[in-house]
Amino acid sequence: MSLNLNDKKAVVAEVSAKVATAQTIVVAEYRGIQVGHLTQLRAAARAQGVYMRVLKNTLARRAVEGTAFASLANEMTGPLIYAISDDAVAAAKVVNDFAKGNDKLVVKAGNYAGKSLDKAGVVALASIPSREVLLAQLLGMMQAPVSGFARGLAALAAKKESEAA
């Protein structure tokens, strides 16, 4: 079903609004994937807060025109699904995790904060832990000296108490 001019303008405006706040865009070729599998991919994307859409490439090019993601326009050929996320790694994680289990989804390219990524770059971005995990690791590293000091004081107090008795 073809879109009329007003529908196309609405699609470009919707995608442009998502791109304006995005940190990452990942494009993948979905040729040969069954509809049920695409539905699973979209559900996984929704759960991670990733905007995922199949678009006409000309509309996608117009949406990224004049943005930090404009360099991605060269990769927009063939049947593509676009994953756009405000989180730096969410789009790459969703697409890469799904591609591991379904060889028909082929990661073509990506763009993180204006820097073009090839397939290897998208895979590397997907391997970065999530923000929550990184914050938890940082907190653990910050607490380690304090908790070690507290354990040392407790051991010293127990030793002094056992010597006094």
PDB file of C-alpha atoms in Angstrom:
ATOM      1  CA  MET A   1       0.000   0.000   0.000  1.00  0.00           C
ATOM      2  CA  SER A   2       1.464   3.313  -1.032  1.00  0.00           C
ATOM      3  CA  LEU A   3       1.335   6.409   1.102  1.00  0.00           C
ATOM      4  CA  ASN A   4       0.050   9.746  -0.089  1.00  0.00           C
ATOM      5  CA  LEU A   5       2.142  12.888   0.364  1.00  0.00           C
ATOM      6  CA  ASN A   6       0.571  13.847   3.697  1.00  0.00           C
ATOM      7  CA  ASP A   7       1.141  10.343   5.095  1.00  0.00           C
ATOM      8  CA  LYS A   8       4.764  10.462   3.987  1.00  0.00           C
ATOM      9  CA  LYS A   9       5.247  13.858   5.644  1.00  0.00           C
ATOM     10  CA  ALA A  10       3.730  12.475   8.857  1.00  0.00           C
ATOM     11  CA  VAL A  11       6.065   9.453   8.817  1.00  0.00           C
ATOM     12  CA  VAL A  12       9.120  11.655   8.208  1.00  0.00           C
ATOM     13  CA  ALA A  13       8.044  13.999  11.020  1.00  0.00           C
ATOM     14  CA  GLU A  14       7.523  11.086  13.436  1.00  0.00           C
ATOM     15  CA  VAL A  15      10.890   9.508  12.647  1.00  0.00           C
ATOM     16  CA  SER A  16      12.643  12.904  12.697  1.00  0.00           C
ATOM     17  CA  ALA A  17      11.289  13.493  16.208  1.00  0.00           C
ATOM     18  CA  LYS A  18      12.749  10.158  17.342  1.00  0.00           C
ATOM     19  CA  VAL A  19      16.071  10.858  15.608  1.00  0.00           C
ATOM     20  CA  ALA A  20      16.317  14.299  17.251  1.00  0.00           C
ATOM     21  CA  THR A  21      16.554  12.717  20.726  1.00  0.00           C
ATOM     22  CA  ALA A  22      18.406   9.548  19.702  1.00  0.00           C
ATOM     23  CA  GLN A  23      21.954   8.564  20.570  1.00  0.00           C
ATOM     24  CA  THR A  24      22.065   5.435  18.415  1.00  0.00           C
ATOM     25  CA  ILE A  25      20.548   4.178  15.175  1.00  0.00           C
ATOM     26  CA  VAL A  26      21.111   0.636  13.930  1.00  0.00           C
ATOM     27  CA  VAL A  27      19.968  -0.608  10.515  1.00  0.00           C
ATOM     28  CA  ALA A  28      19.591  -4.279   9.689  1.00  0.00           C
ATOM     29  CA  GLU A  29      18.443  -6.188   6.645  1.00  0.00           C
ATOM     30  CA  TYR A  30      15.462  -8.416   7.423  1.00  0.00           C
ATOM     31  CA  ARG A  31      15.050 -10.264   4.114  1.00  0.00           C
ATOM     32  CA  GLY A  32      13.429 -13.705   4.595  1.00  0.00           C
ATOM     33  CA  ILE A  33      12.409 -13.317   8.242  1.00  0.00           C
ATOM     34  CA  GLN A  34       8.956 -14.616   9.100  1.00  0.00           C
ATOM     35  CA  VAL A  35       6.371 -12.170  10.436  1.00  0.00           C
ATOM     36  CA  GLY A  36       6.209 -13.973  13.784  1.00  0.00           C
ATOM     37  CA  HIS A  37       9.935 -13.474  14.309  1.00  0.00           C
ATOM     38  CA  LEU A  38       9.695  -9.785  13.409  1.00  0.00           C
ATOM     39  CA  THR A  39       6.904  -9.472  15.969  1.00  0.00           C
ATOM     40  CA  GLN A  40       9.213 -11.000  18.597  1.00  0.00           C
ATOM     41  CA  LEU A  41      11.951  -8.540  17.621  1.00  0.00           C
ATOM     42  CA  ARG A  42       9.580  -5.596  17.932  1.00  0.00           C
ATOM     43  CA  ALA A  43       8.375  -6.824  21.333  1.00  0.00           C
ATOM     44  CA  ALA A  44      11.973  -7.108  22.569  1.00  0.00           C
ATOM     45  CA  ALA A  45      12.677  -3.609  21.251  1.00  0.00           C
ATOM     46  CA  ARG A  46       9.598  -2.171  22.956  1.00  0.00           C
ATOM     47  CA  ALA A  47      10.649  -3.766  26.261  1.00  0.00           C
ATOM     48  CA  GLN A  48      14.057  -2.035  26.008  1.00  0.00           C
ATOM     49  CA  GLY A  49      12.608   1.342  24.990  1.00  0.00           C
ATOM     50  CA  VAL A  50      13.863   1.095  21.404  1.00  0.00           C
ATOM     51  CA  TYR A  51      11.822   2.600  18.574  1.00  0.00           C
ATOM     52  CA  MET A  52      11.818   0.056  15.760  1.00  0.00           C
ATOM     53  CA  ARG A  53      10.261   0.525  12.360  1.00  0.00           C
ATOM     54  CA  VAL A  54      10.382  -0.713   8.787  1.00  0.00           C
ATOM     55  CA  LEU A  55      10.558   2.355   6.563  1.00  0.00           C
ATOM     56  CA  LYS A  56      10.991   3.234   2.957  1.00  0.00           C
ATOM     57  CA  ASN A  57      14.635   4.164   2.628  1.00  0.00           C
ATOM     58  CA  THR A  58      13.863   7.501   0.960  1.00  0.00           C
ATOM     59  CA  LEU A  59      11.723   8.509   3.940  1.00  0.00           C
ATOM     60  CA  ALA A  60      14.444   7.416   6.365  1.00  0.00           C
ATOM     61  CA  ARG A  61      17.033   9.444   4.428  1.00  0.00           C
ATOM     62  CA  ARG A  62      14.826  12.515   4.701  1.00  0.00           C
ATOM     63  CA  ALA A  63      14.385  11.944   8.438  1.00  0.00           C
ATOM     64  CA  VAL A  64      18.149  11.842   9.122  1.00  0.00           C
ATOM     65  CA  GLU A  65      19.015  14.628   6.682  1.00  0.00           C
ATOM     66  CA  GLY A  66      20.832  17.453   8.454  1.00  0.00           C
ATOM     67  CA  THR A  67      21.385  15.474  11.671  1.00  0.00           C
ATOM     68  CA  ALA A  68      24.420  13.759  13.182  1.00  0.00           C
ATOM     69  CA  PHE A  69      23.096  10.543  11.607  1.00  0.00           C
ATOM     70  CA  ALA A  70      23.223  11.840   8.011  1.00  0.00           C
ATOM     71  CA  SER A  71      26.264   9.679   7.198  1.00  0.00           C
ATOM     72  CA  LEU A  72      24.049   6.620   7.657  1.00  0.00           C
ATOM     73  CA  ALA A  73      22.124   7.534   4.478  1.00  0.00           C
ATOM     74  CA  ASN A  74      24.749   5.791   2.333  1.00  0.00           C
ATOM     75  CA  GLU A  75      23.904   2.451   3.980  1.00  0.00           C
ATOM     76  CA  MET A  76      20.146   2.751   3.432  1.00  0.00           C
ATOM     77  CA  THR A  77      19.603   0.262   0.615  1.00  0.00           C
ATOM     78  CA  GLY A  78      17.527  -2.888   0.542  1.00  0.00           C
ATOM     79  CA  PRO A  79      14.789  -4.012   2.913  1.00  0.00           C
ATOM     80  CA  LEU A  80      15.837  -2.481   6.229  1.00  0.00           C
ATOM     81  CA  ILE A  81      14.484  -2.282   9.728  1.00  0.00           C
ATOM     82  CA  TYR A  82      15.545   0.770  11.721  1.00  0.00           C
ATOM     83  CA  ALA A  83      16.217   0.643  15.480  1.00  0.00           C
ATOM     84  CA  ILE A  84      16.451   4.056  17.143  1.00  0.00           C
ATOM     85  CA  SER A  85      17.204   4.534  20.830  1.00  0.00           C
ATOM     86  CA  ASP A  86      17.869   7.297  23.321  1.00  0.00           C
ATOM     87  CA  ASP A  87      20.042   4.850  25.277  1.00  0.00           C
ATOM     88  CA  ALA A  88      23.518   4.514  23.782  1.00  0.00           C
ATOM     89  CA  VAL A  89      23.565   0.705  23.604  1.00  0.00           C
ATOM     90  CA  ALA A  90      19.919  -0.429  23.657  1.00  0.00           C
ATOM     91  CA  ALA A  91      19.311  -0.452  19.890  1.00  0.00           C
ATOM     92  CA  ALA A  92      22.570  -2.272  19.190  1.00  0.00           C
ATOM     93  CA  LYS A  93      21.856  -4.822  21.956  1.00  0.00           C
ATOM     94  CA  VAL A  94      18.338  -5.612  20.750  1.00  0.00           C
ATOM     95  CA  VAL A  95      19.330  -6.057  17.110  1.00  0.00           C
ATOM     96  CA  ASN A  96      22.554  -7.944  17.878  1.00  0.00           C
ATOM     97  CA  ASP A  97      20.897 -10.299  20.387  1.00  0.00           C
ATOM     98  CA  PHE A  98      18.137 -11.118  17.909  1.00  0.00           C
ATOM     99  CA  ALA A  99      20.642 -11.582  15.063  1.00  0.00           C
ATOM    100  CA  LYS A 100      22.494 -14.198  17.149  1.00  0.00           C
ATOM    101  CA  GLY A 101      19.395 -16.400  17.140  1.00  0.00           C
ATOM    102  CA  ASN A 102      18.179 -15.598  13.636  1.00  0.00           C
ATOM    103  CA  ASP A 103      20.760 -15.615  10.849  1.00  0.00           C
ATOM    104  CA  LYS A 104      18.372 -13.926   8.392  1.00  0.00           C
ATOM    105  CA  LEU A 105      18.606 -10.632  10.283  1.00  0.00           C
ATOM    106  CA  VAL A 106      21.843  -9.090   9.044  1.00  0.00           C
ATOM    107  CA  VAL A 107      23.227  -6.022  10.794  1.00  0.00           C
ATOM    108  CA  LYS A 108      24.336  -3.590   8.090  1.00  0.00           C
ATOM    109  CA  ALA A 109      25.483  -0.484   9.915  1.00  0.00           C
ATOM    110  CA  GLY A 110      24.866   1.885  12.749  1.00  0.00           C
ATOM    111  CA  ASN A 111      25.599   5.329  14.016  1.00  0.00           C
ATOM    112  CA  TYR A 112      26.409   6.309  17.576  1.00  0.00           C
ATOM    113  CA  ALA A 113      26.471  10.026  18.424  1.00  0.00           C
ATOM    114  CA  GLY A 114      27.352  10.962  14.857  1.00  0.00           C
ATOM    115  CA  LYS A 115      30.057   8.316  14.447  1.00  0.00           C
ATOM    116  CA  SER A 116      29.406   5.744  11.728  1.00  0.00           C
ATOM    117  CA  LEU A 117      29.671   2.103  12.765  1.00  0.00           C
ATOM    118  CA  ASP A 118      30.086  -0.956  10.605  1.00  0.00           C
ATOM    119  CA  LYS A 119      28.785  -4.379  11.625  1.00  0.00           C
ATOM    120  CA  ALA A 120      31.777  -4.982  13.924  1.00  0.00           C
ATOM    121  CA  GLY A 121      31.244  -1.574  15.528  1.00  0.00           C
ATOM    122  CA  VAL A 122      27.590  -2.350  16.231  1.00  0.00           C
ATOM    123  CA  VAL A 123      28.571  -5.705  17.781  1.00  0.00           C
ATOM    124  CA  ALA A 124      31.196  -3.957  19.936  1.00  0.00           C
ATOM    125  CA  LEU A 125      28.642  -1.358  21.035  1.00  0.00           C
ATOM    126  CA  ALA A 126      26.186  -4.128  21.912  1.00  0.00           C
ATOM    127  CA  SER A 127      28.775  -5.805  24.142  1.00  0.00           C
ATOM    128  CA  ILE A 128      28.993  -2.785  26.451  1.00  0.00           C
ATOM    129  CA  PRO A 129      27.069  -3.375  29.685  1.00  0.00           C
ATOM    130  CA  SER A 130      23.906  -1.371  30.228  1.00  0.00           C
ATOM    131  CA  ARG A 131      23.930   1.897  32.160  1.00  0.00           C
ATOM    132  CA  GLU A 132      22.441   0.240  35.248  1.00  0.00           C
ATOM    133  CA  VAL A 133      25.135  -2.464  35.285  1.00  0.00           C
ATOM    134  CA  LEU A 134      27.899   0.120  34.865  1.00  0.00           C
ATOM    135  CA  LEU A 135      26.489   2.215  37.720  1.00  0.00           C
ATOM    136  CA  ALA A 136      26.289  -0.867  39.949  1.00  0.00           C
ATOM    137  CA  GLN A 137      29.905  -1.736  39.134  1.00  0.00           C
ATOM    138  CA  LEU A 138      31.001   1.821  39.906  1.00  0.00           C
ATOM    139  CA  LEU A 139      29.138   1.808  43.202  1.00  0.00           C
ATOM    140  CA  GLY A 140      30.731  -1.527  44.128  1.00  0.00           C
ATOM    141  CA  MET A 141      34.186  -0.121  43.395  1.00  0.00           C
ATOM    142  CA  MET A 142      33.480   2.979  45.486  1.00  0.00           C
ATOM    143  CA  GLN A 143      32.180   0.935  48.432  1.00  0.00           C
ATOM    144  CA  ALA A 144      35.034  -1.606  48.432  1.00  0.00           C
ATOM    145  CA  PRO A 145      37.597   0.546  50.335  1.00  0.00           C
ATOM    146  CA  VAL A 146      35.043   1.683  52.906  1.00  0.00           C
ATOM    147  CA  SER A 147      33.680  -1.806  53.541  1.00  0.00           C
ATOM    148  CA  GLY A 148      37.246  -3.194  53.729  1.00  0.00           C
ATOM    149  CA  PHE A 149      38.133  -0.544  56.297  1.00  0.00           C
ATOM    150  CA  ALA A 150      34.997  -1.377  58.326  1.00  0.00           C
ATOM    151  CA  ARG A 151      35.852  -5.107  58.273  1.00  0.00           C
ATOM    152  CA  GLY A 152      39.391  -4.308  59.394  1.00  0.00           C
ATOM    153  CA  LEU A 153      38.123  -2.208  62.308  1.00  0.00           C
ATOM    154  CA  ALA A 154      35.702  -4.949  63.307  1.00  0.00           C
ATOM    155  CA  ALA A 155      38.510  -7.546  63.222  1.00  0.00           C
ATOM    156  CA  LEU A 156      40.772  -5.255  65.290  1.00  0.00           C
ATOM    157  CA  ALA A 157      37.999  -4.694  67.836  1.00  0.00           C
ATOM    158  CA  ALA A 158      37.359  -8.456  68.057  1.00  0.00           C
ATOM    159  CA  LYS A 159      41.116  -9.088  68.567  1.00  0.00           C
ATOM    160  CA  LYS A 160      41.371  -6.434  71.303  1.00  0.00           C
ATOM    161  CA  GLU A 161      38.282  -7.878  72.991  1.00  0.00           C
ATOM    162  CA  SER A 162      39.671 -11.431  72.929  1.00  0.00           C
ATOM    163  CA  GLU A 163      43.023 -10.210  74.363  1.00  0.00           C
ATOM    164  CA  ALA A 164      41.256  -8.328  77.169  1.00  0.00           C
ATOM    165  CA  ALA A 165      39.230 -11.374  78.198  1.00  0.00           C
TER     166      ALA A 165
END
